[in-house]
GROMACS .gro file of C-alpha atoms in nm:
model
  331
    1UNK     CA    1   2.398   2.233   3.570
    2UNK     CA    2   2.822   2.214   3.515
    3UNK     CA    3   2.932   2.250   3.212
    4UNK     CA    4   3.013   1.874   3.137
    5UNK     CA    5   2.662   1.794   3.208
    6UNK     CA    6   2.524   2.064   2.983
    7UNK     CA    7   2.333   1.976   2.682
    8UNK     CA    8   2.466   2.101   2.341
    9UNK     CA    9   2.283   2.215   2.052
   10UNK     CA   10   2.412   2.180   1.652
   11UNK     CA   11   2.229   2.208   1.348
   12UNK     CA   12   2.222   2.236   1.007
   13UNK     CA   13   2.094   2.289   0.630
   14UNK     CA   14   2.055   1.932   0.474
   15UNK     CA   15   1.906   1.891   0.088
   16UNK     CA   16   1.737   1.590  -0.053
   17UNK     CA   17   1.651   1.556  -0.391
   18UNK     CA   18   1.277   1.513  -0.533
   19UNK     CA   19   1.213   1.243  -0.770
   20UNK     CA   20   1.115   1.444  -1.017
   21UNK     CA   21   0.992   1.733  -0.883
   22UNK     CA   22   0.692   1.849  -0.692
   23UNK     CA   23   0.464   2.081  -0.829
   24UNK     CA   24   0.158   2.261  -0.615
   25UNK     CA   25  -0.050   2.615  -0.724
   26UNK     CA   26   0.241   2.813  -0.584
   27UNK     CA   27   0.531   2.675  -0.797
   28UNK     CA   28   0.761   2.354  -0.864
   29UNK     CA   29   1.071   2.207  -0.630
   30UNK     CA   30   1.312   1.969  -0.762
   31UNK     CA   31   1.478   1.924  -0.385
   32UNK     CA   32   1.364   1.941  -0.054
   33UNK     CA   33   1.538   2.125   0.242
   34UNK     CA   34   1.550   2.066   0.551
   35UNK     CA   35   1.694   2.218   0.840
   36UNK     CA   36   1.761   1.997   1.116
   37UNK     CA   37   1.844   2.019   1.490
   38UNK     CA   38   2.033   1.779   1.775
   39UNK     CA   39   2.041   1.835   2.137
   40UNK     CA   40   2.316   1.639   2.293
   41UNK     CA   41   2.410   1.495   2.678
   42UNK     CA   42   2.494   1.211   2.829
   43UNK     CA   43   2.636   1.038   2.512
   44UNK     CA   44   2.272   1.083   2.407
   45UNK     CA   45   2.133   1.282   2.089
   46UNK     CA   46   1.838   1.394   1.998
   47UNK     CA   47   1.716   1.499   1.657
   48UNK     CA   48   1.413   1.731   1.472
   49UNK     CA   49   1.374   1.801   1.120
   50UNK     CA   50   1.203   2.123   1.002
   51UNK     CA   51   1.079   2.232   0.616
   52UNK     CA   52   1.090   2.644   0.629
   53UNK     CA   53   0.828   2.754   0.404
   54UNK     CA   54   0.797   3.051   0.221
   55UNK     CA   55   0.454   3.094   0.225
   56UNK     CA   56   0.507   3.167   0.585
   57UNK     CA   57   0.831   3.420   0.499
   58UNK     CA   58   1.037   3.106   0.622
   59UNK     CA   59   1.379   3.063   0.492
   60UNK     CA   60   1.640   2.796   0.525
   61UNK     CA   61   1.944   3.049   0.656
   62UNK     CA   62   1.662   3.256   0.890
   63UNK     CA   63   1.554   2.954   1.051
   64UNK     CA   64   1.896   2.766   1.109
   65UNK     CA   65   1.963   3.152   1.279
   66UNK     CA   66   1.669   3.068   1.512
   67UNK     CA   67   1.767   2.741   1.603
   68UNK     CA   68   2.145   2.838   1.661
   69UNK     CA   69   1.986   3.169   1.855
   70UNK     CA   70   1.855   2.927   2.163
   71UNK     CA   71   2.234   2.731   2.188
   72UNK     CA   72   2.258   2.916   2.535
   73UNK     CA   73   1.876   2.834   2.626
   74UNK     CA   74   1.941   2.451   2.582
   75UNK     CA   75   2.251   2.464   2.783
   76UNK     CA   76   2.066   2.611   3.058
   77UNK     CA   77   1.817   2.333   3.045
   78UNK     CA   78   1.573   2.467   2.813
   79UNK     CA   79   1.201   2.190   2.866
   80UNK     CA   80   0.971   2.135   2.568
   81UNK     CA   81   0.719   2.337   2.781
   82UNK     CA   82   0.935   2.664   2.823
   83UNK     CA   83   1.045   2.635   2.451
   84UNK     CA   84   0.625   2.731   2.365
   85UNK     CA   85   0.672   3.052   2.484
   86UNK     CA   86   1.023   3.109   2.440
   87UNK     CA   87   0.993   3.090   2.036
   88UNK     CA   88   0.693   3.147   1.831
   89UNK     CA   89   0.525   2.901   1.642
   90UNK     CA   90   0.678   2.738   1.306
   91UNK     CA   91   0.939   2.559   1.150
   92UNK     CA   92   1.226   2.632   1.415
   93UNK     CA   93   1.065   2.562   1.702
   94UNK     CA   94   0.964   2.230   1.547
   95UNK     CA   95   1.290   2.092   1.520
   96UNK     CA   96   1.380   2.220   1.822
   97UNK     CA   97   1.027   2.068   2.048
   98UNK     CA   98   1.123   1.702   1.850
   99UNK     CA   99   1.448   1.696   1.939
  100UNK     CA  100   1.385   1.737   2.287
  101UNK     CA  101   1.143   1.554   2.275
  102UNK     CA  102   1.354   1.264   2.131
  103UNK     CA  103   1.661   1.347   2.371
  104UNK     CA  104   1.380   1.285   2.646
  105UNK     CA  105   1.325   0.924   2.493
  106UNK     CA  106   1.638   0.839   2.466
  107UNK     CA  107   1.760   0.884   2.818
  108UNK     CA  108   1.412   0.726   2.961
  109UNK     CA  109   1.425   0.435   2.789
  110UNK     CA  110   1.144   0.481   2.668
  111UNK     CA  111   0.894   0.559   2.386
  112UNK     CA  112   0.753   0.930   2.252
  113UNK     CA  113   0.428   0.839   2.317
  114UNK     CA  114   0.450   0.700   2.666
  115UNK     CA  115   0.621   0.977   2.771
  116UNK     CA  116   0.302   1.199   2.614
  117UNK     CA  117   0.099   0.995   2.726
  118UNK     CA  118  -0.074   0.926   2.368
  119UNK     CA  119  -0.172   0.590   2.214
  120UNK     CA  120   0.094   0.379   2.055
  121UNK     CA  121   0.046   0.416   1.687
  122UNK     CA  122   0.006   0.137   1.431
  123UNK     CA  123   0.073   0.090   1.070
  124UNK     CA  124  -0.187   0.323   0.869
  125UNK     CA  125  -0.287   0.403   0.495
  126UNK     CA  126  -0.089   0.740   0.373
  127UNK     CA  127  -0.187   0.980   0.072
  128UNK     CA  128  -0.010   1.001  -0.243
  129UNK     CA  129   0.024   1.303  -0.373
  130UNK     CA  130  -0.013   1.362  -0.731
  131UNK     CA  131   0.135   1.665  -0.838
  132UNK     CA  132  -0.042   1.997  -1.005
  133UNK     CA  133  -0.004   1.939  -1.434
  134UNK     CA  134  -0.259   1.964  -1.762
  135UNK     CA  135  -0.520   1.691  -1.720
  136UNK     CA  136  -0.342   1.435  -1.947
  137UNK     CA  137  -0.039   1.490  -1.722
  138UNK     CA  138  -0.212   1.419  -1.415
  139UNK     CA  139  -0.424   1.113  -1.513
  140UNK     CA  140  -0.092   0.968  -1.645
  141UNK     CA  141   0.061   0.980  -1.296
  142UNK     CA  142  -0.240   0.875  -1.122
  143UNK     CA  143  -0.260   0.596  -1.314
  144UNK     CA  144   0.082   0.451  -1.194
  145UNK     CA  145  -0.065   0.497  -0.913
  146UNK     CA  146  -0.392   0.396  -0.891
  147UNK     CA  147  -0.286   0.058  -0.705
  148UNK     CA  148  -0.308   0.334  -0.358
  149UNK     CA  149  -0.602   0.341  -0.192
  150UNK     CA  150  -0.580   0.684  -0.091
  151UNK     CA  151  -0.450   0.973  -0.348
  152UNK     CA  152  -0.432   1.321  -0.275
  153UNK     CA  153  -0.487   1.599  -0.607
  154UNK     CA  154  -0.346   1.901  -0.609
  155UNK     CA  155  -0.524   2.168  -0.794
  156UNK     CA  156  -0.473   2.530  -0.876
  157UNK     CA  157  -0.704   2.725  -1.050
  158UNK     CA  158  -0.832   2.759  -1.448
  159UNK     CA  159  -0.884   2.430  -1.567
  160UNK     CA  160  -0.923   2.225  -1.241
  161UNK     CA  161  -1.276   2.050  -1.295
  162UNK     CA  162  -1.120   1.890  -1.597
  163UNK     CA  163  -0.788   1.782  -1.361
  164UNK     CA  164  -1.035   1.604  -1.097
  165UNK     CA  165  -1.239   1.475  -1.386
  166UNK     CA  166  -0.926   1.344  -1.577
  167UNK     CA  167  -0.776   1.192  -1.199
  168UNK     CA  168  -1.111   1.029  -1.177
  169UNK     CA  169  -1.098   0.806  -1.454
  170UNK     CA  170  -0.760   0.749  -1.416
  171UNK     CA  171  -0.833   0.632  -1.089
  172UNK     CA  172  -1.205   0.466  -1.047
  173UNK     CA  173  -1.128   0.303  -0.705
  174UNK     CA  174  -0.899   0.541  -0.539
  175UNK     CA  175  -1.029   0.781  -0.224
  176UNK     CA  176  -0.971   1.076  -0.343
  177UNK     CA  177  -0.886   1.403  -0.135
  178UNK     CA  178  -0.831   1.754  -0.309
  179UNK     CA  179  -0.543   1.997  -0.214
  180UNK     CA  180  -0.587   2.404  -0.393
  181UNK     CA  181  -0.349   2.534  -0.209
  182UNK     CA  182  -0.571   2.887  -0.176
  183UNK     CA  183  -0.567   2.911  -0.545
  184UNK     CA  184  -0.974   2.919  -0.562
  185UNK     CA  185  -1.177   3.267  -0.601
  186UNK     CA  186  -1.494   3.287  -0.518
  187UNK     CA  187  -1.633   3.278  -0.833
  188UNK     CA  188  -1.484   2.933  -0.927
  189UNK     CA  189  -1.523   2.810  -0.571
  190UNK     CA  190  -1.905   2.677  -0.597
  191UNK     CA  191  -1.814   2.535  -0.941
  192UNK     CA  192  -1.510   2.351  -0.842
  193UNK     CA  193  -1.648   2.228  -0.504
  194UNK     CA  194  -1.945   2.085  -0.745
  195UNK     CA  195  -1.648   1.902  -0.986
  196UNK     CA  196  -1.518   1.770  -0.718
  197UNK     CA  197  -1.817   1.651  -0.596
  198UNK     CA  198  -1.916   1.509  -0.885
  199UNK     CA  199  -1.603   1.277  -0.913
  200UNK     CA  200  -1.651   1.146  -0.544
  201UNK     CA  201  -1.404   1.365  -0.393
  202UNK     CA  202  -1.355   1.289   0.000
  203UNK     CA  203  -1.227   1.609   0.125
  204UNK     CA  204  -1.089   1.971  -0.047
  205UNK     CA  205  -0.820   2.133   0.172
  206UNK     CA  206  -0.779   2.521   0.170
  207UNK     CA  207  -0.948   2.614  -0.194
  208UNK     CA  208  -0.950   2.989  -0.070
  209UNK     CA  209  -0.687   3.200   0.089
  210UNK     CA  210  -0.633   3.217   0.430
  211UNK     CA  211  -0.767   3.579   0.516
  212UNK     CA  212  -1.024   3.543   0.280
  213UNK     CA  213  -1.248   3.211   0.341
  214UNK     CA  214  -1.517   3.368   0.502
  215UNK     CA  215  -1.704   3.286   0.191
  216UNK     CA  216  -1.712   2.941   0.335
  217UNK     CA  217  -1.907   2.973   0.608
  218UNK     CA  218  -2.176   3.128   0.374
  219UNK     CA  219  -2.268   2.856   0.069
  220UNK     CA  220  -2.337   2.515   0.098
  221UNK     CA  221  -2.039   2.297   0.085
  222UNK     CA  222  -2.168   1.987  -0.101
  223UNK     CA  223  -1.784   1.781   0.057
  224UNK     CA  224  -1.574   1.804   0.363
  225UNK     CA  225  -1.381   2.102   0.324
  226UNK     CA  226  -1.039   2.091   0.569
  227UNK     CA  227  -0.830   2.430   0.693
  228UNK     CA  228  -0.456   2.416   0.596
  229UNK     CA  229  -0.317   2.721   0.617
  230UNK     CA  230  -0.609   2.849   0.833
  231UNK     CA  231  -0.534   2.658   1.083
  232UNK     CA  232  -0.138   2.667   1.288
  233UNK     CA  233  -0.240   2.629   1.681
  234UNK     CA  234  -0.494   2.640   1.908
  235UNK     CA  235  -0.546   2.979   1.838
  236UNK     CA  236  -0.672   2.927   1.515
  237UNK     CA  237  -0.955   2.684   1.587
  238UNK     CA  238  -1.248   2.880   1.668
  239UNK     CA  239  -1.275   3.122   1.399
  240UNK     CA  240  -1.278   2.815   1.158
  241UNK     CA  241  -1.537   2.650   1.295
  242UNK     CA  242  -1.812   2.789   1.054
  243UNK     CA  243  -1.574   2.756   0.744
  244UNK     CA  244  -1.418   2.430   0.752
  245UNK     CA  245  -1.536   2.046   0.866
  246UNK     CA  246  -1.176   1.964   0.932
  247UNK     CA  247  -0.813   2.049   1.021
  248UNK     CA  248  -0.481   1.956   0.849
  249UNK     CA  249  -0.231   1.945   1.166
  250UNK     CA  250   0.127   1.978   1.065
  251UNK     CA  251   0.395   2.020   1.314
  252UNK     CA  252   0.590   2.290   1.087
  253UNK     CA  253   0.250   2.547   1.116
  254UNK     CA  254   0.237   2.447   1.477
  255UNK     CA  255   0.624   2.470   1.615
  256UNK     CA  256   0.609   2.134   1.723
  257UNK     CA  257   0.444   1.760   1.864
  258UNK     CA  258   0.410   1.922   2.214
  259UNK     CA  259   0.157   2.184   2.067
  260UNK     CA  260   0.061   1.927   1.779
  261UNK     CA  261  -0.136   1.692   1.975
  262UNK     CA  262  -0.285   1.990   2.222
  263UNK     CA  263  -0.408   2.127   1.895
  264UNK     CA  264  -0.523   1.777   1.782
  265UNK     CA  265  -0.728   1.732   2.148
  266UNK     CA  266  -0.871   2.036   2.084
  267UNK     CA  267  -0.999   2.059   1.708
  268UNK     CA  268  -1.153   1.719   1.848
  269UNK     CA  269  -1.325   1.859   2.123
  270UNK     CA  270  -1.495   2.141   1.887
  271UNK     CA  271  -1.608   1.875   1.609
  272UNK     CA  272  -1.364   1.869   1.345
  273UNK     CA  273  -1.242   1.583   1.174
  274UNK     CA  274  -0.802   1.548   1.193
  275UNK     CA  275  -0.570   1.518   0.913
  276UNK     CA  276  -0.207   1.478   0.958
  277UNK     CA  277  -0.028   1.669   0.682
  278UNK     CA  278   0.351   1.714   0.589
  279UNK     CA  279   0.581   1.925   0.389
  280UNK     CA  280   0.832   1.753   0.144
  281UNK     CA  281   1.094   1.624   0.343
  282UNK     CA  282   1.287   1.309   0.561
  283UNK     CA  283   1.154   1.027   0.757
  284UNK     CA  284   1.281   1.210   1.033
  285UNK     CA  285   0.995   1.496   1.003
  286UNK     CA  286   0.755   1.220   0.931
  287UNK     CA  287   0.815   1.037   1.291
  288UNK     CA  288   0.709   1.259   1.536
  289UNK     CA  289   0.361   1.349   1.358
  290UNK     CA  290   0.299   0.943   1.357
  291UNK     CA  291   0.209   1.017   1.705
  292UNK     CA  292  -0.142   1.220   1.576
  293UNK     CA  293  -0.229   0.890   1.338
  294UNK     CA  294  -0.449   0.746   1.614
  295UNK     CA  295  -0.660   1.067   1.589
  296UNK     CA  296  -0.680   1.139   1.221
  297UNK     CA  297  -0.933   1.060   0.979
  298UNK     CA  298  -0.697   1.178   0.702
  299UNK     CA  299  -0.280   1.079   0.711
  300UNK     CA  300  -0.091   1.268   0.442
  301UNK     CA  301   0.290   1.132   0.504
  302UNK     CA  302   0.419   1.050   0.200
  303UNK     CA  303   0.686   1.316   0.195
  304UNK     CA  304   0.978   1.045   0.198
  305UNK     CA  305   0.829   0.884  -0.064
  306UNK     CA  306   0.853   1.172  -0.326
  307UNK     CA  307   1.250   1.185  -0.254
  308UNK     CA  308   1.495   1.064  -0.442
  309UNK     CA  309   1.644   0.900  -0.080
  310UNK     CA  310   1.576   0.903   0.219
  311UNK     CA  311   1.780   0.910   0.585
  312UNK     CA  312   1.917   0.600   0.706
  313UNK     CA  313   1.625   0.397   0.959
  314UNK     CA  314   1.376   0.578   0.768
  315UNK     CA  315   1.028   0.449   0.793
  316UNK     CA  316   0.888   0.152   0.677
  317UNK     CA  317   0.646   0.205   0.403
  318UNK     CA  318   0.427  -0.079   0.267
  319UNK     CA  319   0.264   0.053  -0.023
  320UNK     CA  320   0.085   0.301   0.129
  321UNK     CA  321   0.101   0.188   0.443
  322UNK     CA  322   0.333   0.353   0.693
  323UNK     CA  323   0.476   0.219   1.028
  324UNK     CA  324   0.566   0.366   1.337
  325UNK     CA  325   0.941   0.498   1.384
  326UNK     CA  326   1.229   0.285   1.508
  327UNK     CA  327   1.389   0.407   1.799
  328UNK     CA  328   1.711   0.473   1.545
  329UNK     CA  329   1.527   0.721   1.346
  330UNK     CA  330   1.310   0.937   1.643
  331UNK     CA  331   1.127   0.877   1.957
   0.00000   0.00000   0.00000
């Protein structure tokens, strides 16, 4: 490959403020940031987004680092396939696999899920999140937005079967599905599984740590109980499989759509039930994971609609329903 037909590789650090701010077990964010990745050639570019998160010793400066680190890979050519092994799994390699990904698109002509092979997805219901508070707090905000069919509660510790209780009446028609964010023990695990339970709860997502769930494979679990941090690739899956009825697939854990929708064929094959989760960020990270919405049970993609603004051509939400990508924003 010559030089002019090389493909080139820029990125940066972009910031978008919260509305608000967002507040989970491990802490509160007023902004979210991003880092974000284009692969150029051909008067073509493609683009990724990527959330580094700490919980994962992810930082904004480390990961732009890794990005920038593979310029000389992607002028060589670098494929989706030889970027799995070339980086590890996570946040850098996510922005990376979607913007080759969309780059691929681009100069086809043609769709991300043709070239994947995947079904074409269609408008679907989203979460909304309502963020961690005192129960007074929380049923305030859920009811502004108890017009949603679908609401996702995040929880975090002491005082968390009056939250769910509090959401509840707030919200009397609303699916609800719980988010601890590993802040459970096990001695408030079989009481707060029972709370949430009791208020019609759908699903809990991670209420232990990861490390330390095996206590899950050992009580009754009365709901649906779904691996978040657990679960980041294939890898993961079969040492979950007594612990957890389900698996929260987001592209940051698993470096990318390429090992994304292996992981989603997969966690199928073995019996779990999919959700598609998100970190707080752009329409442009919520694109490529529209492509698992076909598989999911659960769709948690309301990240754009926690921000203050969006990108331009960002999806289209409805409510709570949220449409596939224009070809402006991704794929």
């Amino acid at each position: 490959m010559t030089s002019a037909q090389s493909p080139t590789l820029v990125a940066r650090i972009e910031r978008f403020p919260i509305a608000g701010s967002f507040t989970i077990s491990r802490g509160a964010k007023t902004e979210a940031v991003t880092v974000v990745a284009e692969i150029s050639l051909g008067g073509q570019t493609g683009r990724g987004e990527c959330v580094p998160y700490p919980r994962y010793g992810e930082t904004p400066a480390a990961t732009l680092a890794a990005i920038e680190s593979m310029s000389e890979a992607v002028a060589h050519g670098l494929t989706r396939d030889a970027l799995q092994t070339a980086m590890p799994a996570g946040a850098a390699r996510n922005a990376l696999d979607c913007a080759l990904l969309d780059l691929d698109a681009k100069r086809n002509a043609q769709r991300a899920w043709t070239l994947l092979g995947r079904c074409q997805p269609t408008a679907c219901t989203t979460a909304y999140t309502i963020s961690l508070a005192t129960p007074d707090a929380m049923a305030a905000a859920t009811a502004k937005a108890a017009h949603r069919p679908l609401l996702k509660v995040k929880l975090g510790g002491e005082g968390d079967p009056e939250r769910i209780a509090a959401v509840r009446k707030a919200a009397p028609n609303c699916e609800l599905i719980v988010d601890a964010n590993e802040a459970w023990t096990p001695s408030t695990l079989e009481p707060n599984l029972q709370a949430c339970a009791a208020a019609g709860v759908t699903l809990v997502e991670q209420p232990l740590p990861a490390q330390a769930d095996e206590m899950l494979a050992r009580i009754r679990r009365p709901i649906a109980v779904c691996a978040d941090e657990s679960v980041h690739d294939r890898t993961s899956l079969e040492a979950l499989r007594a612990r957890y009825d389900a698996v929260n697939i987001k592209l940051d854990k698993t470096g990318g759509i390429t090992e994304a929708v292996a992981l989603a064929d997969a966690a199928q094959a073995l019996g779990f039930e999919i959700m598609v989760g998100c970190m707080v960020a752009t329409s442009l990270s919520m694109a490529p994971a529209m492509l698992l919405t076909p598989q999911a049970r659960f769709v948690d993609l309301d990240g754009p609609l926690l921000l203050a603004r969006d990108r331009d051509h960002g999806l289209h939400y409805n409510g709570s329903l949220v449409y596939p990508p224009d070809a402006a924003l991704w794929g």
